[in-house]
Amino acid sequence: MADIPQTPLLDTVHTPDDLRRLAPEQLRQLADELRTETISAVGTTGGHLGSGLGVVELTVALHYVFNTPADRLVWDVGHQCYPHKILTGRRDRIRTIRQGGGLSGFTKRSESEYDPFGAAHSSTSISAALGFAVANKLAGTPGKGIAVIGDGAMSAGMAYEAMNNAEQAGNRLVVILNDNDMSIAPPVGGLSAYLSRMVSSREFLGVRDVLKKLAKRFPRPIQKAAQKTDEFARGMTMGGTLFEELGFYYVGPIDGHNLDHLIPVLENVRDAEEGPILIHVVTKKGKGYAPAEAAADKYHGVQKFDVITGAQAKAPPGPPAYQNVFGETLAKEAESDPRICAITAAMPSGTGLDRFANAHPERFFDVGIAEQHAVTFAAGLAAQGMRPFCAIYSTFLQRAYDQVVHDVAIQNLPVRFAIDRAGLVGADGATHAGSFDITYLASLPNMVVMAAADEAELVHMVHTCVNHDSGPIAVRYPRGNGVGVALPETPELLEIGKGRVVREGKKVAILSLGTRLAEALRAADTLEAKGLSTSVADLRFAKPLDEALIRRMLTTHEVAVTIEENAIGGLGAHVLTMASDEGLIDAGLKLRTMRLPDLFQDQDKPEVQYAQAGLDADAIVETVLKALRHNSTHVTEGARA
Ligand SMILES: Cc1ncc(C[n+]2csc(CCOP(=O)(O)OP(=O)(O)O)c2C)c(N)n1
Ligand SMILES: CC(=O)[C@@H](O)[C@H](O)COP(=O)(O)O
Ligand SMILES: [Mg+2]
């Protein structure tokens, strides 16, 4: 573990109350020590670094000026909250972040009173802060709602829905726009260009500029405060900013690393009688750590790294990552099919579409953090004859559910959903688990839902998505690397709704969907060794089900087990419904469904998580043996566990 840095002043600050007892001139040192500790901690654990480094000064200033936790500080996404956690009583656990049993990598209500709202999915902070603000206003209790939202998160429609509704909060709501001109990738779209113009068209506001603007806007008390300064700054153009048109008082842009500017501005905003106010702070993602500042991604998400050199720990070379198999396969398919285009919602590298973009830039679209728009944009493309691949993580696709139903499924449009991070994802924890997409997709009209059992299957499924002329198709696959099977030279056109028997047996049938297939085969070996002849089928499709294959398995084996990397309501539910409707349960079939829990809080590596979730080979064997023992007289010798 990297040495814990010397931080004499930070050592005395355990809560924001300690911070607020410091003299203003001590805050610079505190910020420097906080940045050093953040770098050291993330060097040990890996995680999100760049965004936290960019808000070190802002974090100090916000807790110094506002009366947290009574003033409810809501971090958007929450990946930048490591400095906030260090200052709010969690420094002793910061080196457990994003690990099994450790701190969450995002804000989490159950962790601290200083985390009033959980996050991880972006663009929720203004709505939540508005909720806190209005609740306090209604109750007549003090306490503001303060949202800190990034320029990337500001590209999502939900942020505008909240701002459009914010007037009612008055001065109870403060929005800090943390503009570092970065999302995970460089930001895209009109808003990004607008913010760049705002920042480049005027110098950073000094305190005098801000006080002058505030003074003009607000009644006497602020003017008095403003007049304390020895001179007024030049006037600012009043109004005209996008945010002012939405009903906010816009203040900025100001230097988000200059405590001498941040603190007086925040103090004046805190005491303003008018509102809501949006403060536009300009920061640098990765600030204060040369390797992060120099990196293209500003060290957004990092492995453990050497603090001195910035060199990240390299994962041993293994099979290709699913995201890259997807991106490269689609890029190859697109060489011969001009209809193919690809859409990401601000995750080009995470989805592997950066590879597609390099090959076909004119057919690649990064729409920003705007999953709802991404899906309906894809629907429009499909309706006009294109073959759009909408690549969105399982968890983030949840945000666009009505667009999937209303704009794609009901209209039976040939949109292709490439659903990465399906199943458990490890360190990102519960908010990023891809536990529900089979449930929320396989009940939709016209929707085809496939799950790749390995990287070769993914290639076949992408090829099938390209060449099968039908309505919507979703293909899901997990975070991480494949299993090491050879990628097919010639991809297969799969028959929709047809699974495959991978192993023939007689007594036990394991019906697998997705990458649990490897565990199913391991379990079959164990069961065979116990004298239990076991079949294994890879169903490939959750919808439409391969009913003929399933019926054969359920009627010729004593025990059948379904297994999927999805919570309840997925494959198992559909097989159970079919078995029940066809009277197979009545006929004495022992059918068990193995699936994820609906809430899985742990953050350990996925293979550890699956064992904890009871979805590995040992759990399959145990499930089968229990089923066989259940009111059964047919237990084969040796089957007793
Ligand atoms: C709904 C949703 N889509 C995608 C993501 C993935 N994501 C996490 S952070 C991030 C970029 C956020 O950019 P910004 O708000 O500017 O914060 P910064 O990292 O620059 O501090 C994205 C796209 C997410 N968390 N939530
Ligand atoms: C904070 C956030 O939502 C993203 O940075 C996410 O953590 C990326 O996940 P992957 O690392 O699986 O791409
Ligand atoms: Mg940003």
XYZ file of C-alpha atoms in Angstrom, residues 232-531:
300
model
C -17.074 47.718 -7.893
C -16.110 45.659 -10.859
C -17.181 46.225 -14.375
C -20.829 45.488 -15.028
C -21.812 42.153 -16.393
C -24.235 41.676 -19.193
C -27.446 40.950 -17.446
C -29.547 38.038 -18.553
C -29.261 36.249 -21.812
C -27.637 33.128 -20.450
C -29.467 29.893 -21.055
C -29.768 29.426 -17.318
C -31.209 32.873 -16.732
C -33.797 32.182 -19.367
C -34.766 29.163 -17.266
C -35.281 31.359 -14.215
C -31.887 31.134 -12.533
C -29.627 33.965 -11.526
C -26.450 33.061 -13.373
C -23.136 33.868 -11.726
C -19.899 33.141 -13.498
C -17.789 31.863 -14.922
C -15.471 31.810 -11.904
C -12.243 29.971 -11.277
C -13.208 26.798 -9.435
C -9.707 26.329 -8.021
C -9.315 29.817 -6.551
C -10.508 29.761 -2.946
C -10.174 33.553 -2.747
C -12.874 33.771 -5.408
C -14.953 30.738 -4.490
C -15.520 31.535 -0.850
C -16.760 35.155 -1.079
C -18.987 34.220 -4.018
C -20.462 31.246 -2.169
C -20.938 33.378 0.967
C -22.844 35.971 -1.018
C -24.935 33.365 -2.746
C -25.609 31.709 0.604
C -26.925 35.017 2.006
C -28.809 36.098 -1.097
C -32.517 36.600 -0.644
C -33.227 35.843 -4.246
C -32.809 32.616 -6.178
C -32.446 30.064 -7.439
C -28.830 30.853 -8.353
C -26.552 28.918 -10.673
C -22.834 29.418 -10.196
C -20.733 28.434 -13.183
C -17.351 27.282 -11.914
C -14.575 26.362 -14.305
C -12.325 23.556 -13.145
C -9.768 21.167 -14.571
C -10.478 17.425 -14.455
C -7.414 15.762 -12.900
C -6.240 19.075 -11.411
C -3.015 18.961 -9.475
C -1.792 15.555 -10.622
C 0.352 15.721 -13.740
C -0.357 12.197 -15.061
C -4.092 12.850 -14.799
C -3.931 16.329 -16.333
C -1.874 14.947 -19.220
C -4.113 11.933 -19.875
C -6.743 12.118 -22.612
C -9.387 10.814 -20.209
C -7.948 12.882 -17.293
C -7.819 9.621 -15.306
C -11.610 9.422 -15.155
C -11.532 5.778 -14.061
C -8.197 4.240 -13.071
C -6.679 0.987 -11.910
C -4.377 1.086 -8.884
C -1.377 3.211 -9.838
C 2.105 4.255 -8.779
C 1.597 7.702 -7.296
C 5.095 8.798 -8.247
C 4.923 7.854 -11.921
C 1.163 7.616 -12.458
C 1.690 4.222 -14.123
C -1.479 2.168 -13.708
C -1.457 -1.505 -12.796
C -1.858 -3.508 -15.987
C -4.317 -6.412 -16.058
C -2.576 -9.598 -17.304
C -3.179 -10.028 -21.074
C -6.250 -12.217 -21.371
C -9.098 -12.798 -23.794
C -10.507 -9.662 -25.447
C -13.025 -7.538 -23.573
C -16.608 -8.038 -24.676
C -16.946 -4.314 -25.440
C -14.071 -4.484 -27.882
C -15.307 -7.676 -29.522
C -18.588 -5.871 -30.059
C -17.025 -2.676 -31.391
C -14.640 -4.453 -33.737
C -17.271 -6.901 -34.994
C -19.705 -4.110 -35.749
C -17.036 -2.078 -37.487
C -16.278 -5.071 -39.697
C -19.959 -5.691 -40.461
C -20.359 -2.027 -41.354
C -17.741 -2.319 -44.082
C -20.280 -4.141 -46.233
C -23.526 -2.753 -44.901
C -24.023 1.009 -45.269
C -27.201 0.859 -43.178
C -25.234 0.196 -40.001
C -24.736 3.167 -37.684
C -23.833 3.287 -34.017
C -24.975 5.417 -31.113
C -23.488 5.860 -27.655
C -24.658 8.008 -24.747
C -21.284 9.469 -23.756
C -19.584 6.090 -23.366
C -17.545 5.557 -26.566
C -14.706 3.583 -24.979
C -16.835 1.763 -22.403
C -19.082 0.390 -25.152
C -16.218 -0.333 -27.536
C -17.755 2.006 -30.097
C -14.534 4.005 -30.166
C -13.348 1.252 -32.481
C -16.376 1.698 -34.694
C -15.915 5.465 -34.666
C -12.332 5.146 -35.872
C -13.479 3.034 -38.809
C -16.738 4.790 -39.661
C -16.738 8.292 -38.124
C -19.572 9.442 -40.324
C -21.855 6.726 -38.971
C -20.931 7.139 -35.318
C -22.979 9.306 -32.955
C -22.100 10.257 -29.382
C -25.256 11.998 -28.172
C -23.909 12.876 -24.708
C -25.499 11.635 -21.504
C -28.896 11.358 -23.164
C -30.062 7.757 -23.251
C -33.706 8.669 -23.887
C -32.727 10.719 -26.904
C -30.304 8.002 -28.047
C -33.090 5.409 -28.247
C -35.621 7.555 -30.062
C -32.925 8.948 -32.347
C -32.165 5.301 -33.207
C -35.871 4.710 -33.792
C -35.947 7.573 -36.269
C -32.875 6.242 -38.032
C -34.446 2.766 -38.229
C -37.749 4.110 -39.502
C -35.823 5.732 -42.331
C -34.076 2.531 -43.366
C -30.891 2.554 -41.309
C -29.767 -0.306 -39.050
C -28.865 1.556 -35.866
C -26.966 -0.113 -33.016
C -27.740 1.678 -29.770
C -24.965 0.661 -27.374
C -25.996 1.452 -23.799
C -25.042 -0.305 -20.575
C -27.883 -2.377 -19.101
C -28.186 -0.094 -16.089
C -28.206 3.110 -18.115
C -30.766 1.779 -20.579
C -33.190 1.788 -17.671
C -33.370 5.556 -18.105
C -34.813 5.148 -21.615
C -37.396 2.469 -20.936
C -40.424 4.284 -22.287
C -38.530 5.162 -25.429
C -37.743 1.449 -25.864
C -41.404 0.534 -25.368
C -43.176 3.420 -27.068
C -40.816 4.444 -29.843
C -39.215 1.101 -30.722
C -41.097 -2.039 -29.568
C -44.684 -0.995 -30.241
C -43.657 0.431 -33.606
C -41.677 -2.756 -34.271
C -38.681 -0.817 -35.540
C -35.384 -2.618 -36.298
C -33.288 -0.932 -33.626
C -30.464 -3.067 -32.289
C -29.650 -2.712 -28.550
C -26.098 -3.677 -27.613
C -26.446 -4.091 -23.878
C -23.073 -4.159 -22.193
C -22.477 -4.589 -18.435
C -25.321 -7.098 -18.266
C -25.263 -8.870 -14.912
C -23.064 -7.976 -11.958
C -20.318 -5.426 -12.609
C -18.094 -5.509 -9.512
C -16.736 -2.250 -8.071
C -19.505 0.060 -9.318
C -21.902 -1.826 -7.067
C -25.677 -1.885 -6.893
C -26.391 1.232 -8.961
C -24.604 -0.201 -11.992
C -25.696 -3.844 -11.755
C -27.210 -4.954 -15.056
C -29.755 -7.088 -13.230
C -33.010 -6.142 -14.897
C -32.762 -5.880 -18.687
C -34.148 -9.365 -19.419
C -37.049 -8.581 -17.119
C -37.749 -5.197 -18.664
C -37.197 -6.246 -22.279
C -38.473 -9.823 -22.627
C -41.992 -8.776 -21.732
C -42.214 -6.299 -24.620
C -44.036 -6.872 -27.893
C -41.871 -7.643 -30.934
C -38.661 -7.552 -28.879
C -36.045 -10.283 -29.423
C -33.699 -10.748 -26.453
C -30.418 -12.637 -26.824
C -27.598 -13.270 -24.359
C -24.092 -14.199 -25.458
C -22.551 -17.152 -23.602
C -19.042 -16.132 -24.705
C -17.231 -13.831 -27.106
C -17.724 -16.132 -30.101
C -21.455 -16.147 -29.458
C -21.359 -12.354 -29.343
C -19.890 -12.269 -32.831
C -22.675 -14.550 -34.130
C -25.283 -12.423 -32.388
C -23.993 -9.142 -33.787
C -23.982 -10.717 -37.253
C -27.561 -11.893 -36.687
C -28.600 -8.401 -35.545
C -27.206 -6.997 -38.784
C -28.712 -9.511 -41.145
C -31.973 -10.609 -39.578
C -34.771 -8.417 -40.863
C -37.119 -8.041 -37.964
C -38.217 -5.580 -35.375
C -36.084 -4.718 -32.357
C -33.331 -7.048 -31.132
C -31.364 -6.744 -27.888
C -28.135 -8.611 -27.262
C -26.693 -8.591 -23.768
C -23.188 -9.417 -22.593
C -21.196 -8.815 -19.415
C -18.538 -6.340 -18.294
C -14.998 -7.623 -18.699
C -13.124 -10.151 -20.763
C -14.331 -13.145 -22.703
C -13.577 -16.748 -21.781
C -10.842 -17.274 -24.366
C -12.732 -19.081 -27.132
C -11.576 -18.415 -30.679
C -13.538 -15.759 -32.525
C -15.257 -17.201 -35.618
C -13.773 -16.353 -38.987
C -17.259 -16.621 -40.498
C -20.035 -15.445 -38.204
C -23.164 -17.581 -38.147
C -26.641 -16.250 -38.881
C -28.514 -17.629 -35.870
C -32.087 -18.799 -36.161
C -34.158 -16.492 -33.994
C -35.556 -18.298 -30.969
C -33.326 -21.354 -31.310
C -30.987 -22.483 -28.531
C -28.328 -25.204 -28.610
C -27.630 -28.340 -26.574
C -24.033 -28.191 -25.413
C -24.066 -31.480 -23.479
C -26.516 -34.432 -23.547
C -27.519 -36.200 -20.335
C -30.511 -38.022 -18.865
C -31.471 -37.014 -15.323
C -30.696 -33.330 -14.831
C -31.124 -30.493 -17.345
C -29.409 -27.139 -16.857
C -30.928 -24.419 -19.063
C -28.428 -21.574 -19.172
C -28.705 -18.088 -20.644
C -25.580 -15.961 -21.036
C -22.128 -16.462 -19.601
C -23.231 -18.669 -16.683
C -22.805 -21.458 -19.279
C -19.228 -22.039 -18.127
C -20.446 -22.588 -14.555
C -23.256 -24.818 -15.804
C -20.731 -27.065 -17.534
C -18.567 -27.186 -14.413
C -21.640 -28.132 -12.373
C -22.490 -30.854 -14.904
C -19.061 -32.399 -14.382
C -19.621 -32.484 -10.625
C -23.107 -33.943 -10.986
C -21.883 -36.588 -13.405
C -19.257 -37.580 -10.846
C -22.130 -38.098 -8.410
C -23.821 -40.418 -10.878
